[in-house]
Coordinates of C-alpha atoms and ligand atoms in Angstrom, one line a residue:
M189 CA -0.2 0.3 0.1
D190 CA 1.0 3.6 -0.6
D191 CA 1.5 5.9 2.4
S192 CA -0.9 8.3 1.8
A193 CA -3.4 9.7 4.0
W194 CA -7.1 9.5 4.3
W195 CA -8.1 12.7 3.0
Q196 CA -5.8 11.8 0.3
R197 CA -7.3 9.0 -1.0
G198 CA -10.8 9.4 0.2
A199 CA -13.4 11.6 -1.3
I200 CA -15.5 14.1 0.7
Y201 CA -19.2 14.6 0.8
Q202 CA -20.6 18.0 1.6
I203 CA -24.0 17.8 3.5
Y204 CA -25.8 21.0 4.0
P205 CA -27.9 20.1 7.1
R206 CA -30.8 22.1 7.0
S207 CA -31.6 20.2 3.5
F208 CA -30.0 16.6 4.2
F209 CA -33.2 14.6 5.8
D210 CA -35.6 16.0 8.3
S211 CA -36.1 13.8 11.3
N212 CA -38.8 15.3 13.2
G213 CA -40.8 17.0 10.4
D214 CA -40.4 20.7 11.2
G215 CA -39.2 20.8 7.5
I216 CA -35.4 21.9 8.4
G217 CA -32.9 18.6 8.3
D218 CA -30.9 17.6 11.4
L219 CA -28.3 15.9 12.9
D220 CA -30.0 12.6 13.6
G221 CA -31.4 12.8 9.8
I222 CA -27.7 13.0 8.8
R223 CA -27.2 9.9 11.2
R224 CA -30.3 8.0 10.0
K225 CA -29.0 8.6 5.8
L226 CA -25.6 7.6 6.5
G227 CA -25.8 4.4 4.7
H228 CA -26.1 6.5 1.4
L229 CA -22.9 7.7 1.9
V230 CA -21.5 4.2 2.3
E231 CA -23.1 3.2 -0.9
L232 CA -22.3 6.4 -2.9
G233 CA -19.0 5.3 -1.8
V234 CA -17.6 8.7 -0.4
D235 CA -14.5 8.4 2.6
A236 CA -15.7 11.5 4.6
A237 CA -18.9 13.9 5.1
W238 CA -18.1 17.7 5.7
I239 CA -21.2 19.1 7.7
S240 CA -22.1 22.9 7.2
P241 CA -22.6 24.4 10.8
F242 CA -25.1 23.3 13.0
F243 CA -23.8 25.4 15.9
P244 CA -26.4 27.6 17.8
S245 CA -27.3 30.5 15.8
P246 CA -29.7 33.0 15.1
M247 CA -29.4 32.0 11.3
A248 CA -29.1 35.4 10.0
D249 CA -26.9 33.0 7.7
F250 CA -28.2 29.8 8.2
G251 CA -25.7 29.2 11.1
Y252 CA -22.7 30.8 9.4
D253 CA -23.3 33.4 12.4
V254 CA -22.0 31.5 15.5
A255 CA -23.7 32.4 19.0
D256 CA -21.9 29.4 20.7
Y257 CA -18.8 27.5 19.0
C258 CA -19.1 24.6 21.5
G259 CA -23.0 23.6 21.0
V260 CA -25.3 22.5 19.2
D261 CA -28.7 24.7 18.0
P262 CA -31.8 23.3 19.1
L263 CA -33.0 23.3 15.6
F264 CA -30.5 19.9 14.3
G265 CA -30.7 18.4 17.7
T266 CA -28.5 18.1 20.6
L267 CA -24.6 16.9 21.4
A268 CA -25.9 13.8 22.1
D269 CA -27.4 13.6 18.8
F270 CA -24.0 14.9 17.2
D271 CA -22.0 11.9 19.2
A272 CA -24.5 9.3 18.0
L273 CA -23.8 10.6 14.9
I274 CA -19.7 10.9 14.7
A275 CA -19.7 7.2 16.7
E276 CA -22.2 5.7 13.6
A277 CA -20.1 7.1 11.1
H278 CA -16.8 5.7 12.5
R279 CA -18.7 2.7 13.0
L280 CA -19.1 2.6 9.3
G281 CA -15.9 3.8 8.2
L282 CA -16.9 7.3 7.5
R283 CA -14.9 10.2 8.4
I284 CA -16.7 13.7 9.9
I285 CA -15.4 17.3 9.2
L286 CA -16.7 20.0 10.8
D287 CA -17.3 23.2 9.6
F288 CA -15.3 25.6 11.7
V289 CA -16.2 29.7 11.2
P290 CA -13.7 31.6 12.7
N291 CA -13.5 35.0 10.9
H292 CA -16.8 36.3 12.5
T293 CA -19.5 35.3 15.0
S294 CA -23.2 36.2 15.3
D295 CA -23.9 39.4 17.0
Q296 CA -25.6 37.2 19.7
H297 CA -22.7 35.9 20.5
P298 CA -21.8 36.5 24.6
W299 CA -18.4 37.6 23.3
F300 CA -19.6 40.3 21.0
L301 CA -22.7 41.2 23.6
E302 CA -19.8 42.1 26.1
S303 CA -17.6 43.9 23.3
R304 CA -20.4 46.2 22.3
Q305 CA -20.9 47.6 26.0
G306 CA -18.5 50.1 25.5
R307 CA -14.8 51.4 24.4
E308 CA -13.8 50.3 28.3
S309 CA -14.9 46.5 28.0
A310 CA -12.8 43.9 28.7
K311 CA -13.6 42.3 25.4
R312 CA -13.9 45.6 23.2
D313 CA -10.4 44.3 21.4
W314 CA -11.6 40.8 20.5
Y315 CA -13.6 42.3 17.6
I316 CA -12.6 45.3 15.4
W317 CA -13.9 48.9 16.3
R318 CA -12.6 51.8 14.8
D319 CA -13.3 56.0 15.0
P320 CA -15.4 57.1 12.3
A321 CA -13.4 59.1 9.3
P322 CA -13.2 62.7 9.6
D323 CA -16.5 63.2 8.1
G324 CA -18.2 60.9 10.5
G325 CA -18.9 58.4 7.8
P326 CA -17.1 54.4 8.0
P327 CA -13.3 54.0 8.7
N328 CA -12.4 53.0 5.2
N329 CA -14.3 51.8 1.9
W330 CA -14.3 48.0 2.6
M331 CA -17.0 46.4 1.4
S332 CA -19.7 43.9 3.2
N333 CA -19.8 40.6 0.6
F334 CA -23.4 40.6 1.5
G335 CA -23.8 44.4 -0.1
G336 CA -23.3 47.8 1.2
S337 CA -20.4 49.1 3.7
A338 CA -18.9 46.8 5.9
W339 CA -18.9 48.9 8.8
A340 CA -21.5 49.3 11.1
F341 CA -22.3 52.2 13.4
D342 CA -22.7 52.1 17.1
A343 CA -24.3 55.5 18.2
A344 CA -23.9 54.3 22.1
S345 CA -19.9 54.1 21.8
G346 CA -19.5 56.6 18.6
Q347 CA -17.6 53.8 16.8
Y348 CA -17.8 51.6 13.7
Y349 CA -17.3 47.8 14.0
Y350 CA -16.3 46.0 10.8
H351 CA -18.1 43.3 9.4
A352 CA -16.8 41.1 6.3
F353 CA -20.6 39.6 5.9
L354 CA -23.7 40.5 7.7
R355 CA -23.7 43.3 10.2
E356 CA -24.8 40.4 12.1
Q357 CA -22.0 38.6 11.9
P358 CA -19.1 40.8 13.4
D359 CA -15.6 40.0 12.5
L360 CA -13.1 38.7 15.1
N361 CA -9.8 40.5 16.1
W362 CA -7.5 37.4 14.8
R363 CA -4.4 39.8 16.2
N364 CA -5.5 39.6 19.6
P365 CA -3.8 36.4 21.3
A366 CA -7.0 35.9 23.9
V367 CA -9.4 35.6 20.3
Q368 CA -6.8 32.9 19.2
D369 CA -6.8 31.2 22.5
A370 CA -10.3 30.9 22.7
M371 CA -10.6 29.7 19.1
M372 CA -8.0 27.0 19.6
E373 CA -9.9 25.7 22.7
A374 CA -13.0 25.1 20.5
L375 CA -11.4 23.7 18.0
R376 CA -10.1 21.1 20.8
F377 CA -13.8 20.7 22.0
W378 CA -14.7 19.1 18.8
L379 CA -11.4 16.9 18.1
E380 CA -12.0 15.6 21.8
R381 CA -15.4 14.6 20.4
G382 CA -13.5 12.8 17.6
V383 CA -14.1 14.9 14.7
D384 CA -11.5 14.2 11.9
G385 CA -11.0 17.6 10.9
F386 CA -12.5 21.1 9.6
R387 CA -13.1 22.9 6.9
V388 CA -12.0 27.0 7.7
D389 CA -14.9 29.3 6.5
V390 CA -13.1 32.3 4.4
I391 CA -10.0 31.7 6.3
W392 CA -8.3 34.1 3.8
H393 CA -10.2 36.8 5.6
L394 CA -9.0 36.1 9.2
V395 CA -6.4 39.2 9.2
K396 CA -6.8 42.8 7.7
D397 CA -4.3 45.5 6.9
A398 CA -2.9 46.7 10.4
L399 CA -3.4 49.9 8.8
F400 CA -6.7 49.9 7.6
R401 CA -6.1 51.4 4.5
D402 CA -8.8 51.7 1.5
N403 CA -9.1 48.6 -1.0
P404 CA -7.9 50.1 -4.5
P405 CA -10.8 50.1 -7.1
N406 CA -11.6 47.1 -9.1
P407 CA -11.4 48.0 -12.9
G408 CA -13.6 45.0 -14.0
Y409 CA -16.1 46.4 -12.1
G410 CA -19.5 47.2 -13.7
P411 CA -23.4 47.7 -13.5
G412 CA -25.4 44.6 -12.6
Q413 CA -22.6 43.3 -10.2
P414 CA -22.7 42.8 -6.5
D415 CA -21.0 45.7 -4.4
I416 CA -18.4 43.0 -3.1
N417 CA -16.9 43.7 -6.9
R418 CA -16.6 47.5 -6.4
F419 CA -13.0 46.9 -4.9
Q420 CA -9.9 44.6 -4.9
Q421 CA -10.2 42.9 -1.8
I422 CA -6.3 43.4 -1.2
R423 CA -6.3 45.3 2.2
S424 CA -9.3 43.1 3.8
T425 CA -8.1 39.9 3.2
D426 CA -5.0 37.5 2.4
Q427 CA -2.6 39.2 5.0
P428 CA 0.7 37.7 5.5
E429 CA 0.4 37.6 9.2
V430 CA -2.6 34.6 8.5
F431 CA -0.1 32.1 8.0
D432 CA 0.6 32.5 11.6
I433 CA -2.5 31.9 13.0
I434 CA -3.0 28.7 10.5
A435 CA -0.2 26.8 11.4
R436 CA -1.6 27.4 14.9
M437 CA -4.5 25.9 13.8
R438 CA -2.5 23.3 12.2
A439 CA -0.5 22.5 15.4
T440 CA -3.7 22.1 17.5
L441 CA -5.0 19.2 15.3
A442 CA -1.9 17.9 15.2
A443 CA -1.8 16.9 18.7
Y444 CA -4.6 14.5 17.5
G445 CA -3.1 12.5 15.0
D446 CA -4.4 12.1 11.3
R447 CA -6.9 15.1 11.3
V448 CA -7.8 17.2 8.3
L449 CA -7.5 21.0 7.7
I450 CA -9.2 22.2 4.8
G451 CA -9.4 26.0 3.9
E452 CA -12.2 27.8 2.3
I453 CA -10.3 30.2 0.1
Y454 CA -11.2 32.2 -3.4
L455 CA -8.2 33.5 -4.8
P456 CA -5.7 32.9 -8.0
V457 CA -4.2 30.0 -8.2
E458 CA -0.6 31.7 -7.2
R459 CA -1.8 33.4 -4.2
L460 CA -4.1 29.9 -3.3
V461 CA -1.3 27.6 -3.6
A462 CA 0.8 29.9 -0.6
Y463 CA -2.1 28.4 1.8
Y464 CA 0.0 24.9 1.8
G465 CA 2.6 27.1 3.7
E466 CA 6.4 27.8 3.1
R467 CA 7.5 24.6 4.6
L468 CA 3.8 22.7 4.4
E469 CA 2.2 24.0 7.8
G470 CA -0.4 25.7 6.3
V471 CA -3.6 23.6 5.4
H472 CA -3.5 20.5 4.1
L473 CA -6.3 21.2 1.3
P474 CA -6.4 24.9 0.3
F475 CA -10.5 24.4 -1.6
N476 CA -9.5 24.7 -5.2
F477 CA -12.8 26.1 -7.0
Q478 CA -11.2 26.5 -10.3
L479 CA -13.9 24.3 -11.7
I480 CA -16.8 26.4 -10.6
A481 CA -15.6 29.4 -12.4
A482 CA -13.9 28.1 -15.3
S483 CA -15.5 28.4 -18.9
W484 CA -16.3 24.6 -20.0
H485 CA -14.3 24.0 -22.7
A486 CA -11.0 21.5 -23.1
R487 CA -8.5 24.0 -24.3
G488 CA -8.5 26.1 -21.3
L489 CA -9.6 23.8 -19.0
D490 CA -6.5 21.4 -19.7
E491 CA -4.4 24.8 -19.4
M492 CA -5.6 25.2 -15.8
I493 CA -5.3 21.9 -14.8
D494 CA -1.7 21.7 -15.9
E495 CA -0.6 25.3 -14.4
Y496 CA -2.5 24.2 -10.9
E497 CA -0.5 21.0 -10.8
R498 CA 2.5 23.1 -11.4
A499 CA 1.8 25.6 -8.9
I500 CA 1.1 23.4 -5.8
P501 CA 4.7 23.0 -4.0
E502 CA 6.3 20.3 -4.0
G503 CA 4.6 17.8 -1.1
G504 CA 1.1 19.6 -1.3
W505 CA -1.8 17.5 -2.4
P506 CA -4.6 18.9 -5.1
N507 CA -8.0 18.9 -4.5
W508 CA -11.2 19.7 -6.7
V509 CA -14.6 20.9 -6.5
L510 CA -17.8 21.5 -8.6
G511 CA -20.1 23.1 -6.3
N512 CA -21.1 24.0 -2.9
H513 CA -23.9 25.7 -0.9
D514 CA -22.4 29.1 -1.9
Q515 CA -22.7 28.6 -5.9
K516 CA -25.1 27.4 -8.7
R517 CA -25.2 23.8 -9.3
I518 CA -23.0 21.9 -11.6
A519 CA -26.1 20.3 -13.2
G520 CA -27.5 24.1 -13.9
R521 CA -24.3 25.3 -15.1
L522 CA -23.5 22.6 -17.8
G523 CA -27.2 20.6 -18.3
A524 CA -27.7 17.1 -17.5
A525 CA -25.5 15.2 -20.3
Q526 CA -22.1 17.6 -19.6
A527 CA -22.3 17.3 -15.6
R528 CA -22.0 13.2 -16.2
V529 CA -18.6 14.3 -17.9
A530 CA -17.7 16.7 -15.3
A531 CA -18.4 14.1 -12.8
M532 CA -16.0 12.1 -14.3
L533 CA -13.7 14.8 -14.6
L534 CA -14.2 15.2 -10.6
L535 CA -13.7 11.9 -9.6
T536 CA -10.4 10.8 -12.0
L537 CA -8.4 14.4 -11.9
R538 CA -5.3 13.8 -9.6
G539 CA -6.6 14.9 -5.7
T540 CA -8.9 15.0 -3.2
P541 CA -13.1 15.3 -4.7
T542 CA -15.9 17.1 -2.7
I543 CA -19.0 16.7 -4.2
Y544 CA -21.6 18.5 -3.0
Y545 CA -24.9 16.5 -1.5
G546 CA -27.3 16.3 -4.6
D547 CA -24.9 16.5 -7.6
E548 CA -24.5 12.6 -7.2
L549 CA -28.4 12.6 -8.2
G550 CA -27.9 15.6 -11.0
L551 CA -30.0 18.1 -8.9
P552 CA -30.9 21.2 -10.5
N553 CA -31.0 24.4 -9.4
V554 CA -34.5 25.0 -8.0
P555 CA -35.6 28.6 -8.6
V556 CA -37.5 30.1 -5.8
P557 CA -39.5 33.2 -5.9
P558 CA -39.0 36.2 -4.4
E559 CA -41.1 36.2 -2.0
L560 CA -39.9 33.2 -0.9
A561 CA -36.2 34.0 -1.0
Q562 CA -34.1 32.8 2.4
D563 CA -30.6 33.7 1.4
P564 CA -29.6 36.9 3.5
W565 CA -27.5 38.1 0.5
E566 CA -30.2 37.6 -2.3
K567 CA -32.6 40.0 0.2
N568 CA -29.9 42.5 0.2
E569 CA -29.0 42.5 -2.9
P570 CA -32.1 41.3 -4.9
G571 CA -32.1 40.3 -8.5
L572 CA -28.5 40.4 -9.7
G573 CA -28.4 36.5 -9.6
V574 CA -26.4 36.0 -6.5
G575 CA -29.1 34.1 -4.3
R576 CA -27.9 30.9 -3.0
D577 CA -31.1 29.4 -2.4
P578 CA -31.4 27.6 -5.6
A579 CA -28.5 25.1 -4.7
R580 CA -29.9 24.5 -1.0
A581 CA -32.9 22.6 -2.2
P582 CA -33.8 19.7 -0.1
M583 CA -32.0 16.2 -0.8
R584 CA -34.4 14.2 -2.9
W585 CA -34.9 10.5 -1.3
N586 CA -37.7 9.4 -3.5
D587 CA -40.3 10.7 -6.0
S588 CA -43.2 11.3 -3.4
P589 CA -44.4 15.8 -3.4
R590 CA -41.8 16.0 -0.3
A591 CA -39.2 13.9 -1.5
G592 CA -38.8 11.9 1.1
F593 CA -36.9 14.8 2.7
T594 CA -39.8 15.8 5.6
T595 CA -43.1 15.2 6.7
G596 CA -43.7 18.6 7.0
T597 CA -43.3 21.7 5.1
P598 CA -39.8 22.3 3.5
W599 CA -38.0 25.0 3.8
L600 CA -37.2 25.6 0.5
P601 CA -39.1 24.4 -2.4
I602 CA -38.4 20.9 -3.8
G603 CA -38.1 21.7 -7.1
P604 CA -39.2 20.3 -10.7
Q605 CA -37.9 16.6 -12.3
P606 CA -38.8 14.9 -9.5
E607 CA -37.4 11.2 -11.2
L608 CA -34.0 12.8 -9.3
N609 CA -33.9 11.1 -6.5
V610 CA -32.1 8.2 -4.7
A611 CA -34.9 5.4 -5.0
T612 CA -35.5 6.0 -8.5
E613 CA -31.9 6.4 -9.3
A614 CA -30.8 3.3 -7.5
A615 CA -32.9 1.2 -9.4
D616 CA -31.5 2.6 -12.8
P617 CA -28.3 1.4 -13.7
R618 CA -27.2 3.9 -15.9
S619 CA -28.8 7.0 -13.8
M620 CA -26.2 9.8 -12.3
L621 CA -26.2 8.0 -9.1
A622 CA -25.0 4.9 -10.5
L623 CA -22.3 6.8 -12.4
H624 CA -21.0 8.2 -9.2
R625 CA -21.2 5.1 -7.7
R626 CA -19.2 3.4 -10.4
L627 CA -16.5 6.3 -10.3
L628 CA -16.0 6.1 -6.9
A629 CA -15.5 2.3 -7.0
L630 CA -13.2 2.9 -9.7
R631 CA -11.2 5.3 -7.4
R632 CA -11.0 2.7 -4.8
A633 CA -9.8 -0.2 -6.7
H634 CA -7.3 1.7 -8.9
P635 CA -4.6 3.2 -6.9
A636 CA -3.8 5.1 -10.4
L637 CA -6.7 7.3 -10.0
A638 CA -6.7 7.3 -6.2
V639 CA -3.4 8.6 -5.6
G640 CA -1.3 8.0 -8.8
G641 CA 0.5 11.1 -11.1
Y642 CA -1.2 13.0 -14.0
E643 CA 0.4 13.7 -17.0
R644 CA -1.5 16.0 -19.9
I645 CA -2.4 14.1 -23.1
E646 CA -2.4 16.8 -26.1
A647 CA -5.5 16.9 -27.7
E648 CA -7.8 19.0 -30.0
G649 CA -11.4 20.6 -30.2
D650 CA -13.2 20.0 -27.4
L651 CA -11.7 16.6 -26.0
L652 CA -9.8 16.6 -22.7
A653 CA -7.6 13.9 -21.9
Y654 CA -4.8 12.9 -19.4
R655 CA -3.4 9.8 -17.8
R656 CA -3.1 8.5 -14.3
R657 CA 0.2 6.5 -13.5
E658 CA 1.1 4.4 -10.3
G659 CA 3.3 1.3 -10.2
G660 CA 2.8 -0.5 -13.4
E661 CA -0.7 1.0 -13.9
V662 CA -1.9 3.3 -16.4
L663 CA -5.0 4.6 -16.8
T664 CA -6.1 7.4 -19.8
V665 CA -9.2 9.4 -19.5
V666 CA -10.8 10.9 -22.1
L667 CA -13.8 13.5 -21.9
N668 CA -15.6 15.2 -24.3
L669 CA -16.8 18.5 -23.6
S670 CA -18.7 19.2 -26.7
A671 CA -22.2 17.9 -27.9
R672 CA -20.4 16.6 -30.8
E673 CA -19.1 13.3 -32.0
E674 CA -15.3 13.6 -30.9
S675 CA -12.5 11.3 -32.3
L676 CA -8.8 10.9 -30.8
D677 CA -5.9 9.3 -32.6
L678 CA -3.9 7.8 -29.4
P679 CA -1.8 5.1 -30.3
A680 CA -2.9 2.2 -29.0
P681 CA -1.1 0.2 -26.5
A682 CA 0.1 -2.9 -27.3
G683 CA -3.2 -5.1 -26.3
G684 CA -5.2 -2.2 -27.5
W685 CA -7.7 -0.6 -25.4
R686 CA -10.1 -1.8 -22.6
C687 CA -13.1 0.7 -21.7
L688 CA -13.4 0.4 -18.0
V689 CA -16.4 3.0 -18.0
S690 CA -18.1 5.6 -19.8
T691 CA -20.3 8.4 -18.7
G692 CA -23.4 6.4 -20.3
L693 CA -22.4 3.2 -18.3
D694 CA -23.0 1.6 -21.7
R695 CA -19.7 1.1 -23.3
E696 CA -16.9 -1.7 -21.3
G697 CA -14.4 -4.0 -22.8
P698 CA -12.2 -3.8 -25.8
E699 CA -12.3 -0.8 -27.8
P700 CA -11.7 -1.5 -31.8
A701 CA -8.7 -0.6 -33.1
G702 CA -8.7 2.7 -34.9
P703 CA -8.9 6.2 -33.5
L704 CA -10.9 6.7 -30.2
R705 CA -14.5 7.7 -31.0
L706 CA -16.2 9.7 -28.2
R707 CA -20.0 10.4 -28.8
P708 CA -21.5 13.6 -27.9
D709 CA -21.2 14.4 -24.0
E710 CA -19.3 11.2 -23.7
G711 CA -16.1 10.8 -21.2
V712 CA -14.3 7.1 -20.9
V713 CA -11.8 5.8 -18.8
L714 CA -9.4 3.4 -20.7
A715 CA -7.1 0.4 -19.3
E716 CA -4.4 -0.9 -21.3
G717 CA -5.0 -4.6 -23.0
Ligands
LIG842 C1 -18.8 30.9 3.5 C2 -19.6 30.5 3.6 C3 -21.1 31.1 3.2 C4 -21.1 32.1 4.5 C5 -20.0 33.2 4.2 C6 -20.2 33.7 6.0 O1 -18.1 31.9 2.7 O2 -19.6 29.1 2.7 O3 -22.2 30.2 3.2 O4 -22.2 32.9 4.0 O5 -18.7 32.3 4.6 O6 -20.0 33.0 6.7

């Protein structure tokens, strides 16, 4: 066996707990619901679940506004439910990764309530308080990610506090060692309970410019774009001091053995890879969102993959993401047929894949009428298309009207295409679910896919081709990113090609001699001989 870590070999599955399975009929998913559906993850063939926040929260940003880092919100259950969930997951051989939200708390967190009591408060410096600009306005031009200025005025003390997201999400002051100590305690609380790692929310935001200088204007900004695009976030994010904090998080985890630290980072690739750390003391996996932003053409994707592979420091491990709770769903972006090709790409590239719940079924974006909008960003900046509700629709367990998600009223609409659900797709040997199960099984069976090297193959048109190699095994992946037939003149190995799987799940075994033919929207994994 190779000496790779579980989070290198394995695949991660993201669960948005509000939307996974509702065990008590209130229309909102919960921890016991997750526990009861762990079998789905096992049958799918993933290795770990990352669960978005379930901590006590006023839910201004659906749990990304934490009011207590060491508890469970009653909406989602109890600590005992969490303990039962992790025990069952471990019994099934699954790891559990929590969502750690260190950049900001809820404005209802006791730390912030104390901090806002006045300039003399012992916790004043736990958050970022500044005097107004000379004209009485906000201290600088930093914008909130959810629209408007990132500074909220507190009339009682005559100062502003900084919030990179909602005003209900004040940013912590990570330059204060007491904040660091308290947050390391929170990590240890969950490590002691057996969690296998953390996905760290907006980790590149943690430290801000010490002088609070203005951000420069963004030349790419134009009408119709959200406020956050007005300026380049170079002073408000990605400061060098953040790496000391990340190293401290890593050290905290290291005391517990083989735990993983994943960072949520939206930065260009040359900055992204800095988060591995100069001596790999950064996060294990800086989330790589390039497939989300990329335009879907082979010539361009191949460059991007190559560049990323070259940028990763020696000893660093790549990772790939197609979707999450903040982005449009992949089936909506590419259409159902090409989403199958995207799944093959995600699960055959070198690096840890993260699958967003429901993408294994091909779930669409579910439109939400404006009056039913839940997402605070959509409410703050309506009509720009920034809303995140469409990707957060309930998981579909069967084809009944409430999709087997709840017996109550689901918190977001279930959406069209009821045939996209676990029960129906499990019974269909060529479904999107069947494709995911097959590809994940293939990864497990073939070290070349799980841990092998990546070699680009020169191709033309809309074909993307690469080799994965480990020990004596070589697998070749050819993906047709277009809706036309394509062919590739790839010299066949001595014994000819053998197709292991195609995205249609209808092509297996020896390939005819001559150029490889790919049907529209088809991808194949080929073995030699
Ligand atoms: C991250 C989360 C997002 C949240 C934001 C503020 O980007 O993924 O859902 O709104 O941070 O915590």
